[in-house]
Short mmCIF file of C-alpha atoms in Angstrom, two decimals:
data_model
loop_
_atom_site.label_atom_id
_atom_site.label_comp_id
_atom_site.label_asym_id
_atom_site.label_seq_id
_atom_site.Cartn_x
_atom_site.Cartn_y
_atom_site.Cartn_z
CA MET A 1 18.42 -6.82 14.48
CA ILE A 2 16.03 -4.76 16.66
CA GLU A 3 14.84 -7.83 18.42
CA GLY A 4 18.36 -8.86 19.22
CA LEU A 5 19.23 -5.39 20.65
CA MET A 6 16.06 -5.33 22.79
CA ALA A 7 16.98 -8.75 24.16
CA LEU A 8 20.48 -7.47 24.99
CA LEU A 9 19.17 -4.35 26.58
CA SER A 10 16.55 -6.34 28.64
CA ALA A 11 19.21 -8.76 29.85
CA PHE A 12 21.48 -5.80 30.83
CA LEU A 13 18.78 -3.98 32.68
CA GLY A 14 17.58 -7.15 34.35
CA GLY A 15 21.11 -8.31 35.43
CA PHE A 16 21.84 -4.79 36.62
CA CYS A 17 18.77 -4.84 38.88
CA ALA A 18 19.40 -8.38 39.96
CA ASN A 19 22.98 -7.76 41.06
CA MET A 20 21.83 -4.58 43.03
CA ILE A 21 19.22 -6.62 44.84
CA VAL A 22 21.32 -9.71 45.46
CA GLY A 23 24.15 -7.61 46.70
CA TYR A 24 21.99 -5.34 48.93
CA TYR A 25 20.28 -8.27 50.64
CA HIS A 26 23.08 -10.62 50.54
CA LEU A 27 21.04 -13.34 48.93
CA SER A 28 22.30 -16.79 48.02
CA GLY A 29 21.23 -20.15 46.50
CA PHE A 30 17.69 -20.50 45.10
CA LEU A 31 16.75 -17.01 45.91
CA VAL A 32 19.40 -15.69 43.58
CA TRP A 33 17.82 -17.56 40.61
CA VAL A 34 14.40 -16.28 41.62
CA VAL A 35 15.60 -12.64 41.74
CA TRP A 36 17.41 -12.98 38.46
CA SER A 37 14.49 -14.46 36.76
CA LEU A 38 12.05 -11.75 37.92
CA CYS A 39 14.55 -8.97 37.11
CA ILE A 40 15.02 -10.30 33.49
CA LEU A 41 11.23 -10.37 33.03
CA PHE A 42 11.06 -6.92 34.49
CA GLY A 43 13.83 -5.79 32.06
CA ILE A 44 11.93 -7.27 29.13
CA GLY A 45 8.71 -5.49 30.13
CA ILE A 46 10.40 -2.13 30.63
CA ILE A 47 12.41 -2.32 27.39
CA SER A 48 9.16 -3.51 25.43
CA ALA A 49 7.28 -0.57 26.83
CA ILE A 50 9.95 1.90 25.88
CA TYR A 51 10.18 0.38 22.37
CA GLU A 52 6.33 0.58 21.88
CA LYS A 53 6.40 4.27 22.83
CA PHE A 54 9.34 4.94 20.60
CA LYS A 55 7.51 3.32 17.64
CA LYS A 56 4.56 5.50 18.32
CA TYR A 57 6.45 8.79 18.64
CA LYS A 58 9.73 7.91 16.75
CA TYR A 59 9.55 10.96 14.55
CA ARG A 60 9.30 13.25 17.65
CA VAL A 61 12.28 11.48 19.37
CA VAL A 62 14.39 11.88 16.27
CA GLY A 63 13.15 15.49 15.96
CA ILE A 64 14.38 16.24 19.40
CA ILE A 65 17.67 14.55 18.79
CA VAL A 66 18.21 16.40 15.50
CA GLY A 67 17.19 19.69 17.19
CA PHE A 68 19.86 19.39 19.89
CA ILE A 69 22.52 18.56 17.25
CA LEU A 70 21.55 21.53 15.16
CA GLY A 71 21.29 23.68 18.22
CA SER A 72 24.83 22.62 19.27
CA LEU A 73 26.08 23.49 15.79
CA ALA A 74 24.33 26.87 15.91
CA VAL A 75 25.84 27.80 19.28
CA GLY A 76 29.34 26.80 18.15
CA PHE A 77 29.03 28.43 14.70
CA PHE A 78 27.83 31.79 16.12
CA ASN A 79 29.92 31.74 19.28
CA ILE A 80 26.90 32.14 21.52
CA SER A 81 28.29 32.33 25.10
CA SER A 82 25.43 33.76 27.19
CA GLY A 83 23.28 31.40 29.16
CA MET A 84 20.08 33.01 27.90
CA GLY A 85 21.32 32.94 24.24
CA VAL A 86 22.25 29.34 24.46
CA PHE A 87 18.94 28.54 26.04
CA PHE A 88 16.75 30.40 23.50
CA THR A 89 18.84 28.93 20.69
CA TYR A 90 18.10 25.48 21.81
CA ILE A 91 14.48 26.22 22.51
CA PHE A 92 13.93 27.64 19.06
CA ILE A 93 15.79 24.96 17.04
CA VAL A 94 14.61 22.00 19.13
CA GLY A 95 11.10 23.30 19.22
CA GLY A 96 11.04 23.81 15.53
CA CYS A 97 12.34 20.26 14.84
CA PHE A 98 9.92 18.85 17.28
CA GLU A 99 6.92 20.51 15.63
CA TYR A 100 8.10 19.48 12.20
CA ALA A 101 8.55 15.92 13.32
CA LYS A 102 5.14 15.92 14.94
CA GLU A 103 3.61 16.51 11.56
CA PHE A 104 5.25 13.33 10.36
CA ASP A 105 3.93 11.54 13.37
CA LYS A 106 0.43 12.66 12.43
CA LYS A 107 0.85 11.59 8.88
CA GLY A 108 2.21 8.31 9.95
CA ARG A 109 -0.75 7.63 12.11
CA LEU A 110 -3.38 8.97 9.79
CA VAL A 111 -3.89 5.95 7.68
CA SER A 112 -3.95 3.54 10.52
CA GLU A 113 -6.45 5.70 12.53
CA GLU A 114 -8.70 5.86 9.50
CA LYS A 115 -8.52 2.17 9.00
CA ASN A 116 -10.23 1.63 12.34
CA ASP A 117 -13.41 3.15 10.98
CA TYR A 118 -13.86 0.35 8.52
CA GLN A 119 -13.29 -3.48 8.30
CA GLY A 120 -10.02 -2.48 7.08
CA ASP A 121 -7.32 -5.18 7.08
CA GLN A 122 -8.38 -7.12 3.95
CA LEU A 123 -9.50 -4.06 1.99
CA PHE A 124 -6.38 -2.02 2.69
CA LEU A 125 -3.99 -4.94 2.17
CA GLY A 126 -5.61 -5.54 -1.13
CA ILE A 127 -5.22 -1.80 -2.10
CA SER A 128 -1.57 -2.03 -1.03
CA LEU A 129 -1.06 -5.05 -3.24
CA VAL A 130 -2.61 -3.13 -6.16
CA ALA A 131 -0.37 -0.11 -5.32
CA LYS A 132 2.86 -2.21 -5.50
CA MET A 133 1.76 -3.88 -8.73
CA THR A 134 1.12 -0.48 -10.49
CA LYS A 135 4.64 0.60 -9.74
CA ILE A 136 6.40 -2.73 -10.24
CA ASP A 137 7.99 -1.42 -13.40
CA GLY A 138 9.16 1.85 -11.80
CA ARG A 139 6.26 4.14 -12.61
CA VAL A 140 2.41 4.28 -12.59
CA SER A 141 1.10 4.53 -16.19
CA SER A 142 -1.94 6.74 -17.12
CA GLN A 143 -3.89 3.52 -17.85
CA GLU A 144 -3.06 2.13 -14.37
CA ALA A 145 -4.02 5.37 -12.80
CA GLU A 146 -7.35 5.28 -14.59
CA TRP A 147 -8.00 1.72 -13.39
CA VAL A 148 -7.23 2.53 -9.73
CA SER A 149 -9.39 5.62 -9.86
CA GLY A 150 -12.25 3.42 -11.11
CA LEU A 151 -11.51 0.93 -8.31
CA LEU A 152 -11.69 3.67 -5.67
CA ASP A 153 -14.96 4.90 -7.16
CA MET A 154 -16.39 1.42 -6.89
CA ILE A 155 -15.28 1.13 -3.22
CA CYS A 156 -16.89 4.49 -2.53
CA GLU A 157 -20.04 3.34 -4.16
CA HIS A 158 -19.97 0.03 -2.20
CA TYR A 159 -19.89 2.09 1.14
CA GLY A 160 -22.90 4.22 0.01
CA GLY A 161 -21.07 6.99 -1.66
CA ASP A 162 -18.90 7.74 1.42
CA GLN A 163 -16.12 9.99 0.14
CA LYS A 164 -14.07 9.54 3.41
CA ILE A 165 -13.44 5.83 2.62
CA ARG A 166 -12.30 6.78 -0.88
CA GLU A 167 -9.88 9.30 0.48
CA THR A 168 -8.65 6.70 3.08
CA CYS A 169 -8.09 4.16 0.37
CA LYS A 170 -6.32 6.78 -1.72
CA ASN A 171 -4.09 7.52 1.26
CA VAL A 172 -3.37 3.78 1.64
CA PHE A 173 -2.62 3.39 -2.01
CA ASN A 174 -0.11 6.37 -2.08
CA SER A 175 1.56 5.29 1.24
CA ALA A 176 2.05 1.64 0.06
CA LYS A 177 3.12 2.65 -3.42
CA ASP A 178 6.27 4.23 -2.02
CA ASP A 179 6.86 2.36 1.22
CA ASN A 180 9.73 -0.14 2.03
CA LYS A 181 7.64 -3.28 1.99
CA THR A 182 7.58 -5.63 -0.99
CA ILE A 183 4.60 -6.79 -2.99
CA TYR A 184 5.37 -10.29 -1.57
CA GLN A 185 5.15 -9.03 2.01
CA TYR A 186 1.67 -7.63 1.32
CA ALA A 187 0.61 -10.75 -0.46
CA LYS A 188 1.58 -12.89 2.49
CA GLU A 189 -0.42 -10.61 4.91
CA TYR A 190 -3.39 -10.59 2.48
CA GLN A 191 -3.29 -14.42 2.33
CA GLN A 192 -3.52 -14.58 6.16
CA VAL A 193 -6.77 -12.71 6.30
CA SER A 194 -8.46 -14.02 3.10
CA ASN A 195 -9.85 -17.28 1.82
CA HIS A 196 -8.72 -19.07 -1.34
CA GLU A 197 -11.40 -17.47 -3.62
CA GLU A 198 -10.51 -13.92 -2.30
CA CYS A 199 -6.72 -14.67 -2.98
CA GLU A 200 -7.50 -15.76 -6.51
CA ALA A 201 -9.70 -12.66 -7.13
CA ILE A 202 -6.89 -10.31 -6.04
CA TYR A 203 -4.41 -12.24 -8.16
CA GLU A 204 -6.67 -11.65 -11.24
CA ASP A 205 -6.89 -7.94 -10.36
CA LEU A 206 -2.98 -7.97 -10.48
CA TRP A 207 -3.23 -9.44 -13.98
CA VAL A 208 -5.69 -6.66 -14.98
CA ILE A 209 -3.21 -3.98 -13.81
CA ALA A 210 -0.20 -5.64 -15.43
CA MET A 211 -2.26 -5.59 -18.78
CA ALA A 212 -3.69 -2.07 -18.38
CA ASP A 213 -1.04 -0.60 -20.75
CA GLY A 214 -1.52 -3.44 -23.28
CA GLU A 215 1.80 -5.18 -22.56
CA LEU A 216 3.16 -7.67 -20.05
CA HIS A 217 6.62 -6.57 -19.11
CA SER A 218 9.23 -9.09 -17.96
CA ILE A 219 9.23 -7.62 -14.36
CA GLU A 220 5.43 -8.01 -14.25
CA GLN A 221 5.72 -11.64 -15.54
CA GLU A 222 8.29 -12.53 -12.86
CA THR A 223 6.12 -10.87 -10.10
CA LEU A 224 2.93 -12.58 -11.22
CA ARG A 225 4.73 -15.95 -11.18
CA ASN A 226 6.38 -15.43 -7.76
CA VAL A 227 3.48 -13.91 -5.94
CA LEU A 228 1.40 -17.02 -6.36
CA GLY A 229 3.36 -18.73 -3.53
CA TYR A 230 2.76 -15.93 -1.10
CA LEU A 231 -0.99 -16.05 -1.86
CA ARG A 232 -0.86 -19.91 -1.48
CA LEU A 233 -2.20 -20.38 -4.95
CA ASP A 234 -1.44 -23.10 -7.49
CA SER A 235 1.31 -22.28 -9.89
CA GLY A 236 -0.78 -23.31 -12.89
CA LEU A 237 -2.98 -20.12 -12.30
CA TYR A 238 -0.24 -18.15 -14.06
CA GLU A 239 -0.72 -20.09 -17.32
CA LYS A 240 -4.53 -19.83 -16.98
CA TYR A 241 -4.59 -16.00 -16.63
CA PHE A 242 -1.63 -15.61 -19.21
CA HIS A 243 -3.88 -17.29 -21.89
CA LYS A 244 -7.04 -15.52 -20.64
CA TYR A 245 -5.60 -11.86 -20.80
CA CYS A 246 -2.75 -12.05 -23.25
CA SER A 247 -4.67 -14.08 -25.94
CA TYR A 248 -7.51 -11.67 -25.53
CA GLN A 249 -5.40 -8.70 -25.84
CA ASN A 250 -3.81 -9.93 -29.08
CA ASN A 251 -7.09 -11.01 -30.65
CA GLU A 252 -8.90 -7.73 -29.77
CA LYS A 253 -5.98 -5.70 -30.96
CA SER A 254 -6.04 -7.63 -34.30
CA TYR A 255 -9.74 -7.25 -34.62
CA TYR A 256 -9.84 -3.47 -34.07
CA GLU A 257 -6.77 -2.76 -36.10
CA SER A 258 -8.05 -4.69 -39.13
CA SER A 259 -11.62 -3.13 -39.00
CA ASP A 260 -12.15 -0.05 -41.21
CA SER A 261 -14.69 1.24 -38.73
CA SER A 262 -12.66 0.47 -35.68
CA LEU A 263 -12.88 3.99 -34.19
CA GLU A 264 -16.58 4.27 -34.67
CA LYS A 265 -16.87 0.81 -33.11
CA CYS A 266 -14.98 2.01 -30.01
CA TYR A 267 -17.16 5.06 -29.59
CA GLU A 268 -20.25 2.95 -29.93
CA ILE A 269 -19.15 0.52 -27.13
CA LEU A 270 -18.50 3.48 -24.76
CA LYS A 271 -21.96 5.04 -25.86
CA CYS A 272 -20.18 8.20 -27.09
CA SER A 273 -19.79 10.02 -30.34
CA LEU A 274 -16.75 11.34 -32.23
CA GLU A 275 -17.61 14.96 -31.23
CA ASP A 276 -17.47 14.22 -27.46
CA SER A 277 -14.67 15.79 -25.40
CA MET A 278 -12.18 13.65 -23.58
CA ASP A 279 -13.68 14.45 -20.23
CA THR A 280 -17.10 13.30 -21.37
CA ILE A 281 -15.58 10.05 -22.77
CA LYS A 282 -13.71 9.52 -19.53
CA LYS A 283 -16.91 9.86 -17.59
CA ALA A 284 -18.69 7.30 -19.88
CA TYR A 285 -15.72 4.94 -19.45
CA ARG A 286 -15.64 5.04 -15.72
CA LYS A 287 -19.45 4.48 -15.51
CA LEU A 288 -19.23 1.43 -17.67
CA ALA A 289 -16.05 0.19 -16.05
CA SER A 290 -17.70 0.49 -12.67
CA GLU A 291 -20.77 -1.46 -13.93
CA TYR A 292 -18.89 -4.37 -15.26
CA HIS A 293 -15.96 -4.44 -12.80
CA PRO A 294 -15.17 -8.06 -11.85
CA ASP A 295 -15.15 -7.45 -8.11
CA LYS A 296 -18.44 -5.69 -8.17
CA ILE A 297 -20.03 -8.43 -10.30
CA GLN A 298 -18.75 -11.32 -8.20
CA SER A 299 -19.99 -9.54 -5.04
CA LYS A 300 -23.64 -9.71 -6.38
CA GLY A 301 -23.66 -13.56 -6.46
CA LEU A 302 -24.76 -13.55 -10.18
CA PRO A 303 -24.68 -16.69 -12.31
CA GLU A 304 -21.35 -17.86 -13.59
CA ALA A 305 -22.32 -17.23 -17.21
CA PHE A 306 -22.97 -13.58 -16.45
CA VAL A 307 -19.78 -13.25 -14.57
CA ILE A 308 -17.87 -14.49 -17.46
CA PHE A 309 -19.65 -12.18 -19.93
CA ALA A 310 -19.06 -9.18 -17.47
CA ASN A 311 -15.36 -10.01 -17.39
CA GLU A 312 -15.05 -10.03 -21.12
CA LYS A 313 -17.07 -6.76 -21.31
CA PHE A 314 -14.89 -5.15 -18.75
CA LYS A 315 -11.73 -5.96 -20.76
CA GLU A 316 -13.35 -4.69 -23.92
CA ILE A 317 -14.26 -1.46 -22.32
CA ASN A 318 -10.74 -0.87 -21.07
CA HIS A 319 -9.35 -1.74 -24.52
CA VAL A 320 -11.63 0.51 -26.52
CA TYR A 321 -11.10 3.34 -24.14
CA GLU A 322 -7.28 3.16 -24.77
CA MET A 323 -7.92 3.06 -28.57
CA ILE A 324 -9.96 6.24 -28.31
CA LYS A 325 -7.30 7.94 -26.01
CA LYS A 326 -4.70 7.06 -28.54
CA SER A 327 -6.65 8.55 -31.37
CA LYS A 328 -7.43 11.76 -29.42
CA GLU A 329 -3.67 12.11 -28.76
CA GLY A 330 -2.91 11.96 -32.45
CA GLY A 331 -1.86 8.31 -32.57
CA LYS A 332 -2.94 5.54 -34.85
CA ILE A 333 -5.19 2.56 -34.05
#
């Protein structure tokens, strides 16, 4: 739509300039075609430049337009007739709208400016994918929020404890979570800057998020099936991770629910005691989850056997933490 409108405006501007030049200099024949070609290119360049500026300052442009509309309404409503009155009314309202819109401009550029400080494309696209998955069922659950917080802590640790990158990633997450792009658009962009192994790794992360609350909802199943194509991954991976995560979840649930000492076992795994507060337990959980996080383990180039063990341990840590949370909230395990 926008591209078509730009082409139309470019043709109109180029044609207008060409007609003016041809008419003024009384050109004919081959020169007419040359002038028309150059003017069309000129029109495309001008319209493209205007469009790029508009994209950069779109909120300010909209703010000025809205300000003039509100100013006109105010002048008419209050019957302001003096020149100075009209002038100051417009200045006050347009200026206010412009300043308000400028804040949106700053917020809109904040994330993109911060991205330039890091090797951002892949990292931020991955976080955007995660953000979309957490809200695929309409809301971000407490379990998903905990997982994301642990992920941000791990990224922060990877960058030497730099809190700025954590805050940047958090901004990216919040922005992507509610923007108009789909998870499939982010998946396609992620695939373009990643290799096959990295695409499969982020796909497994999407499974971890989907299973964070202990259930695989229908919308999550559909998304996990469809996103494979955008990541250029084999469709058989869905079954692979379905058996890996869903079977594990059911087996673990059965084990802990059938054990008389299940709660004590959960505390033991997190290296906590029954008397510990939820804040203490949460800190212990985050520390262990960070140590055994799949992305962190894989980045160390450890033997495959340890990677498999760490993945199972990570899932166990998440599961027992949920069991303890449930018991603290008065539920049953």
